[in-house]
Amino acid sequence: MATLADRPFLKMNGAGNAIIVLDLRADPVSIPADEVCAVAARVPFDQMMVLYPPRTPGSDAYVRILNQDGSESGACGNGTRCIADIVFAETGKDALLFETRAGLLPCVRAEGGLITVDMGPPRLRWDEIPLAEPFADTRAIELEIGPRGAPILHSPAVVNMGNPHAIFWVDDVEAVDLARVGPLLECHPLFPERANISLAQVIDRGHIRLKVWERGAGITLACGSAACAAVVAAVRTRRTERKARVSLPGGDLVIEWRHSDDRVLMTGPVEHEFAGRFDPHWFEAAA
């Protein structure tokens, strides 16, 4: 029988970012990539947040973050808020600590039912992104797509916020066909681990409009780590203040790149959609 057959799950979203939450703390088994793809064909999602028993003393759970194509992600801020909401209700705590492949993510309750995730400090060196070749200044690297001399997009900022991100500055996020250029840029040879591709439009010094092609998921209604990366890139290029609202198709996030300790804080909403069980027949069809 398939690993996921008949297991309960929750469908949630964070600012529109479609999340499936799977709790394996009582039965920590590994999930085959083909089963993740089989679920995505039936219950579309951007990330599957899988809870395992904690590995680090003081943490509340170890979390694997799986994209709809079965690949693993290092961080998902919107998904982290979703699992935080569940564990807050379960434990009665006001502060939690989750461990992911990218490190430890503290979470706290915020006003108005919102949740704040500490996404940690950004990584900015070319080899931390990572890039396939050295760039002394990652605020704007040499990369363009489109006709020579008249590129559609060019000179992105690159940031690692648990995942590699490339942020292209545009006058209008709707003026570029992200569905066409996103997969080309995600898999560009310059990004050995692939990359999340963002179009960022600065509205004013406290507001960015963002559209994201997410590595392993495609165009998404929201991407928390991309919102963090966009504000970091905007601050580094003097486009915004250190705290800004980021408007994505699915909703708004508030991002602060704190000067005192270099950490990036993301605050946003959580929504519960429905609970269900994975139908065993889904995985028979996949096999």
mmCIF file of C-alpha atoms in Angstrom:
data_model
loop_
_atom_site.group_PDB
_atom_site.id
_atom_site.type_symbol
_atom_site.label_atom_id
_atom_site.label_comp_id
_atom_site.label_asym_id
_atom_site.label_seq_id
_atom_site.Cartn_x
_atom_site.Cartn_y
_atom_site.Cartn_z
ATOM 1 C CA MET A 1 0.000 0.000 0.000
ATOM 2 C CA ALA A 2 1.161 3.552 -0.731
ATOM 3 C CA THR A 3 2.756 5.466 2.138
ATOM 4 C CA LEU A 4 0.145 8.233 1.964
ATOM 5 C CA ALA A 5 -2.898 6.020 1.398
ATOM 6 C CA ASP A 6 -5.776 6.849 3.753
ATOM 7 C CA ARG A 7 -3.719 9.330 5.792
ATOM 8 C CA PRO A 8 -5.538 12.433 7.090
ATOM 9 C CA PHE A 9 -4.480 15.882 5.877
ATOM 10 C CA LEU A 10 -5.480 19.515 6.163
ATOM 11 C CA LYS A 11 -5.820 21.888 3.213
ATOM 12 C CA MET A 12 -4.901 25.467 4.173
ATOM 13 C CA ASN A 13 -3.550 28.630 2.630
ATOM 14 C CA GLY A 14 -1.334 31.505 3.687
ATOM 15 C CA ALA A 15 -2.210 34.661 1.739
ATOM 16 C CA GLY A 16 -3.415 32.364 -1.034
ATOM 17 C CA ASN A 17 -0.327 30.129 -1.027
ATOM 18 C CA ALA A 18 -1.944 26.662 -1.291
ATOM 19 C CA ILE A 19 -0.697 24.384 1.495
ATOM 20 C CA ILE A 20 -1.331 20.774 2.478
ATOM 21 C CA VAL A 21 -0.387 19.896 6.061
ATOM 22 C CA LEU A 22 0.467 16.294 6.846
ATOM 23 C CA ASP A 23 1.228 15.315 10.453
ATOM 24 C CA LEU A 24 3.625 12.353 10.684
ATOM 25 C CA ARG A 25 4.892 13.044 14.194
ATOM 26 C CA ALA A 26 3.359 9.766 15.414
ATOM 27 C CA ASP A 27 4.495 7.777 12.364
ATOM 28 C CA PRO A 28 7.609 9.354 10.834
ATOM 29 C CA VAL A 29 7.892 7.732 7.411
ATOM 30 C CA SER A 30 9.531 9.028 4.243
ATOM 31 C CA ILE A 31 7.251 10.072 1.370
ATOM 32 C CA PRO A 32 8.076 9.042 -2.210
ATOM 33 C CA ALA A 33 8.107 11.868 -4.744
ATOM 34 C CA ASP A 34 5.656 10.080 -7.038
ATOM 35 C CA GLU A 35 3.060 10.007 -4.251
ATOM 36 C CA VAL A 36 3.453 13.760 -3.745
ATOM 37 C CA CYS A 37 2.799 14.237 -7.479
ATOM 38 C CA ALA A 38 -0.240 11.946 -7.266
ATOM 39 C CA VAL A 39 -1.718 14.099 -4.499
ATOM 40 C CA ALA A 40 -1.034 17.293 -6.465
ATOM 41 C CA ALA A 41 -3.008 15.877 -9.404
ATOM 42 C CA ARG A 42 -6.070 15.495 -7.158
ATOM 43 C CA VAL A 43 -5.726 18.268 -4.560
ATOM 44 C CA PRO A 44 -3.707 21.089 -6.158
ATOM 45 C CA PHE A 45 -1.203 22.686 -3.788
ATOM 46 C CA ASP A 46 2.009 24.689 -3.858
ATOM 47 C CA GLN A 47 3.746 23.081 -0.868
ATOM 48 C CA MET A 48 3.121 20.080 1.366
ATOM 49 C CA MET A 49 4.267 20.755 4.934
ATOM 50 C CA VAL A 50 5.114 17.434 6.617
ATOM 51 C CA LEU A 51 5.545 17.454 10.401
ATOM 52 C CA TYR A 52 8.020 15.033 11.986
ATOM 53 C CA PRO A 53 9.173 14.642 15.615
ATOM 54 C CA PRO A 54 11.606 17.387 16.688
ATOM 55 C CA ARG A 55 15.313 16.762 16.170
ATOM 56 C CA THR A 56 16.727 19.790 17.973
ATOM 57 C CA PRO A 57 16.091 20.233 21.721
ATOM 58 C CA GLY A 58 13.620 23.056 22.329
ATOM 59 C CA SER A 59 12.041 22.850 18.871
ATOM 60 C CA ASP A 60 8.410 21.832 18.341
ATOM 61 C CA ALA A 61 8.758 19.781 15.138
ATOM 62 C CA TYR A 62 11.030 19.004 12.238
ATOM 63 C CA VAL A 63 9.349 19.983 8.963
ATOM 64 C CA ARG A 64 9.963 18.714 5.449
ATOM 65 C CA ILE A 65 8.647 21.042 2.743
ATOM 66 C CA LEU A 66 7.697 19.279 -0.503
ATOM 67 C CA ASN A 67 6.800 21.019 -3.751
ATOM 68 C CA GLN A 68 4.055 19.693 -6.009
ATOM 69 C CA ASP A 69 6.676 18.091 -8.295
ATOM 70 C CA GLY A 70 8.048 16.075 -5.358
ATOM 71 C CA SER A 71 11.204 18.177 -4.918
ATOM 72 C CA GLU A 72 12.143 19.475 -1.473
ATOM 73 C CA SER A 73 12.292 23.121 -0.478
ATOM 74 C CA GLY A 74 14.356 24.647 2.296
ATOM 75 C CA ALA A 75 11.796 27.184 3.501
ATOM 76 C CA CYS A 76 8.159 28.193 3.051
ATOM 77 C CA GLY A 77 7.072 31.127 5.174
ATOM 78 C CA ASN A 78 3.383 30.902 4.304
ATOM 79 C CA GLY A 79 3.343 27.171 5.009
ATOM 80 C CA THR A 80 5.180 27.721 8.281
ATOM 81 C CA ARG A 81 2.421 30.088 9.412
ATOM 82 C CA CYS A 82 -0.123 27.355 8.605
ATOM 83 C CA ILE A 83 1.568 24.708 10.723
ATOM 84 C CA ALA A 84 2.169 27.284 13.461
ATOM 85 C CA ASP A 85 -1.560 27.993 13.614
ATOM 86 C CA ILE A 86 -2.227 24.277 14.133
ATOM 87 C CA VAL A 87 0.442 23.800 16.803
ATOM 88 C CA PHE A 88 -0.535 27.035 18.583
ATOM 89 C CA ALA A 89 -4.066 25.634 18.957
ATOM 90 C CA GLU A 90 -2.745 22.214 19.969
ATOM 91 C CA THR A 91 -0.290 23.414 22.636
ATOM 92 C CA GLY A 92 -1.642 26.782 23.805
ATOM 93 C CA LYS A 93 1.820 28.291 23.302
ATOM 94 C CA ASP A 94 2.396 31.843 22.028
ATOM 95 C CA ALA A 95 5.831 31.069 20.556
ATOM 96 C CA LEU A 96 7.034 28.058 18.576
ATOM 97 C CA LEU A 97 10.249 26.857 16.966
ATOM 98 C CA PHE A 98 10.283 24.717 13.809
ATOM 99 C CA GLU A 99 13.322 23.122 12.209
ATOM 100 C CA THR A 100 13.617 22.841 8.423
ATOM 101 C CA ARG A 101 16.400 21.938 6.019
ATOM 102 C CA ALA A 102 17.235 25.672 5.926
ATOM 103 C CA GLY A 103 17.484 26.027 9.714
ATOM 104 C CA LEU A 104 15.349 27.028 12.697
ATOM 105 C CA LEU A 105 12.231 29.182 12.172
ATOM 106 C CA PRO A 106 10.738 30.883 15.270
ATOM 107 C CA CYS A 107 7.039 31.826 15.108
ATOM 108 C CA VAL A 108 4.965 34.101 17.348
ATOM 109 C CA ARG A 109 1.374 35.229 17.466
ATOM 110 C CA ALA A 110 0.769 38.750 16.129
ATOM 111 C CA GLU A 111 -2.180 41.109 16.445
ATOM 112 C CA GLY A 112 -5.415 40.490 14.555
ATOM 113 C CA GLY A 113 -4.977 36.737 14.304
ATOM 114 C CA LEU A 114 -1.846 37.104 12.186
ATOM 115 C CA ILE A 115 1.343 35.091 12.690
ATOM 116 C CA THR A 116 4.944 36.297 12.428
ATOM 117 C CA VAL A 117 7.701 33.962 11.202
ATOM 118 C CA ASP A 118 11.356 34.815 11.744
ATOM 119 C CA MET A 119 12.870 33.711 8.424
ATOM 120 C CA GLY A 120 16.429 34.351 9.612
ATOM 121 C CA PRO A 121 19.123 36.461 7.940
ATOM 122 C CA PRO A 122 19.343 36.607 4.131
ATOM 123 C CA ARG A 123 22.300 35.022 2.399
ATOM 124 C CA LEU A 124 23.750 37.351 -0.204
ATOM 125 C CA ARG A 125 27.087 35.988 -1.466
ATOM 126 C CA TRP A 126 27.047 34.408 -4.934
ATOM 127 C CA ASP A 127 28.078 31.014 -3.552
ATOM 128 C CA GLU A 128 25.320 31.141 -0.910
ATOM 129 C CA ILE A 129 22.515 31.731 -3.449
ATOM 130 C CA PRO A 130 24.046 29.601 -5.100
ATOM 131 C CA LEU A 131 25.124 30.805 -8.550
ATOM 132 C CA ALA A 132 27.156 28.808 -11.039
ATOM 133 C CA GLU A 133 29.786 31.538 -11.371
ATOM 134 C CA PRO A 134 31.130 34.356 -9.176
ATOM 135 C CA PHE A 135 29.442 37.761 -8.988
ATOM 136 C CA ALA A 136 30.983 40.389 -6.715
ATOM 137 C CA ASP A 137 27.686 42.295 -6.410
ATOM 138 C CA THR A 138 24.465 40.291 -6.118
ATOM 139 C CA ARG A 139 22.291 43.419 -6.081
ATOM 140 C CA ALA A 140 22.186 43.201 -9.897
ATOM 141 C CA ILE A 141 23.745 40.300 -11.772
ATOM 142 C CA GLU A 142 24.305 39.922 -15.506
ATOM 143 C CA LEU A 143 21.302 37.936 -16.666
ATOM 144 C CA GLU A 144 18.697 38.834 -19.254
ATOM 145 C CA ILE A 145 15.989 37.181 -21.313
ATOM 146 C CA GLY A 146 14.583 38.397 -24.625
ATOM 147 C CA PRO A 147 15.998 39.987 -27.777
ATOM 148 C CA ARG A 148 19.600 41.148 -27.644
ATOM 149 C CA GLY A 149 19.655 44.889 -26.947
ATOM 150 C CA ALA A 150 15.981 44.926 -25.920
ATOM 151 C CA PRO A 151 15.571 42.274 -23.198
ATOM 152 C CA ILE A 152 12.203 41.571 -21.599
ATOM 153 C CA LEU A 153 13.885 41.214 -18.198
ATOM 154 C CA HIS A 154 17.424 41.946 -17.069
ATOM 155 C CA SER A 155 19.788 42.543 -14.121
ATOM 156 C CA PRO A 156 17.978 40.720 -11.306
ATOM 157 C CA ALA A 157 18.929 40.915 -7.658
ATOM 158 C CA VAL A 158 19.591 37.495 -6.138
ATOM 159 C CA VAL A 159 18.958 36.486 -2.527
ATOM 160 C CA ASN A 160 18.764 33.203 -0.652
ATOM 161 C CA MET A 161 15.966 33.121 1.948
ATOM 162 C CA GLY A 162 16.143 29.367 2.508
ATOM 163 C CA ASN A 163 15.607 29.056 -1.264
ATOM 164 C CA PRO A 164 17.357 30.775 -4.185
ATOM 165 C CA HIS A 165 15.487 33.857 -5.467
ATOM 166 C CA ALA A 166 15.981 36.115 -8.474
ATOM 167 C CA ILE A 167 14.063 39.420 -8.370
ATOM 168 C CA PHE A 168 13.499 41.380 -11.580
ATOM 169 C CA TRP A 169 12.410 45.011 -11.222
ATOM 170 C CA VAL A 170 9.553 45.953 -13.567
ATOM 171 C CA ASP A 171 7.191 48.877 -14.101
ATOM 172 C CA ASP A 172 4.149 46.572 -14.164
ATOM 173 C CA VAL A 173 4.099 42.957 -12.963
ATOM 174 C CA GLU A 174 1.253 42.173 -15.384
ATOM 175 C CA ALA A 175 3.151 43.404 -18.445
ATOM 176 C CA VAL A 176 5.455 40.339 -18.544
ATOM 177 C CA ASP A 177 4.241 36.814 -19.358
ATOM 178 C CA LEU A 178 5.646 35.109 -16.270
ATOM 179 C CA ALA A 179 4.143 31.758 -17.290
ATOM 180 C CA ARG A 180 6.396 31.825 -20.357
ATOM 181 C CA VAL A 181 9.647 33.223 -18.959
ATOM 182 C CA GLY A 182 9.373 31.731 -15.462
ATOM 183 C CA PRO A 183 10.265 28.121 -16.339
ATOM 184 C CA LEU A 184 13.130 29.263 -18.584
ATOM 185 C CA LEU A 185 14.661 31.370 -15.837
ATOM 186 C CA GLU A 186 13.993 28.841 -13.056
ATOM 187 C CA CYS A 187 16.174 26.312 -14.872
ATOM 188 C CA HIS A 188 18.779 28.745 -16.221
ATOM 189 C CA PRO A 189 22.331 27.282 -16.032
ATOM 190 C CA LEU A 190 23.305 30.146 -13.732
ATOM 191 C CA PHE A 191 21.121 28.555 -11.012
ATOM 192 C CA PRO A 192 22.494 25.056 -10.249
ATOM 193 C CA GLU A 193 19.699 24.426 -7.707
ATOM 194 C CA ARG A 194 17.071 26.199 -9.841
ATOM 195 C CA ALA A 195 15.524 29.435 -8.546
ATOM 196 C CA ASN A 196 12.298 31.189 -7.650
ATOM 197 C CA ILE A 197 11.653 33.966 -10.173
ATOM 198 C CA SER A 198 9.900 37.174 -9.067
ATOM 199 C CA LEU A 199 8.626 40.260 -10.859
ATOM 200 C CA ALA A 200 8.707 43.190 -8.415
ATOM 201 C CA GLN A 201 7.018 46.547 -8.913
ATOM 202 C CA VAL A 202 7.792 49.272 -6.367
ATOM 203 C CA ILE A 203 4.624 51.253 -5.598
ATOM 204 C CA ASP A 204 6.292 53.479 -2.993
ATOM 205 C CA ARG A 205 8.952 53.185 -0.283
ATOM 206 C CA GLY A 206 6.641 51.101 1.875
ATOM 207 C CA HIS A 207 4.869 48.986 -0.724
ATOM 208 C CA ILE A 208 5.903 46.393 -3.336
ATOM 209 C CA ARG A 209 3.690 44.508 -5.760
ATOM 210 C CA LEU A 210 5.005 40.999 -6.473
ATOM 211 C CA LYS A 211 4.283 38.115 -8.816
ATOM 212 C CA VAL A 212 6.189 34.842 -8.401
ATOM 213 C CA TRP A 213 7.097 31.774 -10.435
ATOM 214 C CA GLU A 214 7.962 29.326 -7.686
ATOM 215 C CA ARG A 215 10.622 26.662 -8.127
ATOM 216 C CA GLY A 216 8.882 23.287 -8.364
ATOM 217 C CA ALA A 217 5.381 24.787 -8.224
ATOM 218 C CA GLY A 218 4.956 27.379 -10.997
ATOM 219 C CA ILE A 219 2.960 30.598 -10.686
ATOM 220 C CA THR A 220 1.603 30.891 -7.157
ATOM 221 C CA LEU A 221 -0.846 33.231 -5.449
ATOM 222 C CA ALA A 222 1.770 33.960 -2.780
ATOM 223 C CA CYS A 223 5.335 33.036 -1.830
ATOM 224 C CA GLY A 224 6.542 34.165 1.586
ATOM 225 C CA SER A 225 10.251 33.620 1.030
ATOM 226 C CA ALA A 226 9.987 35.539 -2.266
ATOM 227 C CA ALA A 227 8.318 38.445 -0.464
ATOM 228 C CA CYS A 228 11.196 38.446 2.039
ATOM 229 C CA ALA A 229 13.777 38.289 -0.740
ATOM 230 C CA ALA A 230 12.089 41.151 -2.602
ATOM 231 C CA VAL A 231 12.212 43.473 0.413
ATOM 232 C CA VAL A 232 15.847 42.568 1.109
ATOM 233 C CA ALA A 233 16.697 43.291 -2.537
ATOM 234 C CA ALA A 234 14.707 46.541 -2.463
ATOM 235 C CA VAL A 235 16.508 47.753 0.656
ATOM 236 C CA ARG A 236 19.907 46.851 -0.813
ATOM 237 C CA THR A 237 19.113 48.907 -3.928
ATOM 238 C CA ARG A 238 17.541 51.779 -1.916
ATOM 239 C CA ARG A 239 14.082 51.282 -3.355
ATOM 240 C CA THR A 240 12.167 50.865 -0.060
ATOM 241 C CA GLU A 241 12.481 51.164 3.688
ATOM 242 C CA ARG A 242 13.353 48.119 5.809
ATOM 243 C CA LYS A 243 9.686 47.457 6.552
ATOM 244 C CA ALA A 244 7.265 47.189 3.635
ATOM 245 C CA ARG A 245 3.951 45.706 2.587
ATOM 246 C CA VAL A 246 4.212 43.169 -0.208
ATOM 247 C CA SER A 247 1.042 42.666 -2.254
ATOM 248 C CA LEU A 248 0.776 39.303 -3.997
ATOM 249 C CA PRO A 249 -2.197 38.006 -6.030
ATOM 250 C CA GLY A 250 -3.462 36.069 -2.989
ATOM 251 C CA GLY A 251 -3.042 38.778 -0.356
ATOM 252 C CA ASP A 252 -0.637 41.020 1.535
ATOM 253 C CA LEU A 253 2.363 40.223 3.723
ATOM 254 C CA VAL A 254 4.318 42.625 5.914
ATOM 255 C CA ILE A 255 8.075 42.095 5.716
ATOM 256 C CA GLU A 256 10.704 43.676 7.952
ATOM 257 C CA TRP A 257 14.458 43.262 7.471
ATOM 258 C CA ARG A 258 15.565 44.140 10.977
ATOM 259 C CA HIS A 259 18.701 46.277 11.147
ATOM 260 C CA SER A 260 19.570 45.279 14.712
ATOM 261 C CA ASP A 261 20.210 41.578 14.005
ATOM 262 C CA ASP A 262 19.890 41.172 10.204
ATOM 263 C CA ARG A 263 16.852 38.875 10.526
ATOM 264 C CA VAL A 264 13.834 39.003 8.211
ATOM 265 C CA LEU A 265 10.364 38.886 9.793
ATOM 266 C CA MET A 266 7.252 37.983 7.822
ATOM 267 C CA THR A 267 3.740 38.633 9.145
ATOM 268 C CA GLY A 268 0.592 37.413 7.445
ATOM 269 C CA PRO A 269 -2.721 35.523 7.635
ATOM 270 C CA VAL A 270 -3.708 31.847 7.704
ATOM 271 C CA GLU A 271 -6.887 30.232 6.400
ATOM 272 C CA HIS A 272 -8.225 26.704 7.008
ATOM 273 C CA GLU A 273 -10.040 25.282 3.980
ATOM 274 C CA PHE A 274 -10.930 21.640 4.670
ATOM 275 C CA ALA A 275 -9.791 18.334 6.167
ATOM 276 C CA GLY A 276 -9.633 15.087 4.222
ATOM 277 C CA ARG A 277 -7.946 11.731 3.685
ATOM 278 C CA PHE A 278 -5.765 10.644 0.787
ATOM 279 C CA ASP A 279 -7.719 8.162 -1.330
ATOM 280 C CA PRO A 280 -5.723 4.934 -1.847
ATOM 281 C CA HIS A 281 -6.952 4.794 -5.473
ATOM 282 C CA TRP A 282 -4.988 7.975 -6.274
ATOM 283 C CA PHE A 283 -1.735 6.128 -5.772
ATOM 284 C CA GLU A 284 -2.833 2.997 -7.652
ATOM 285 C CA ALA A 285 -3.467 5.176 -10.692
ATOM 286 C CA ALA A 286 -0.057 6.808 -10.288
ATOM 287 C CA ALA A 287 1.655 3.416 -10.104
#
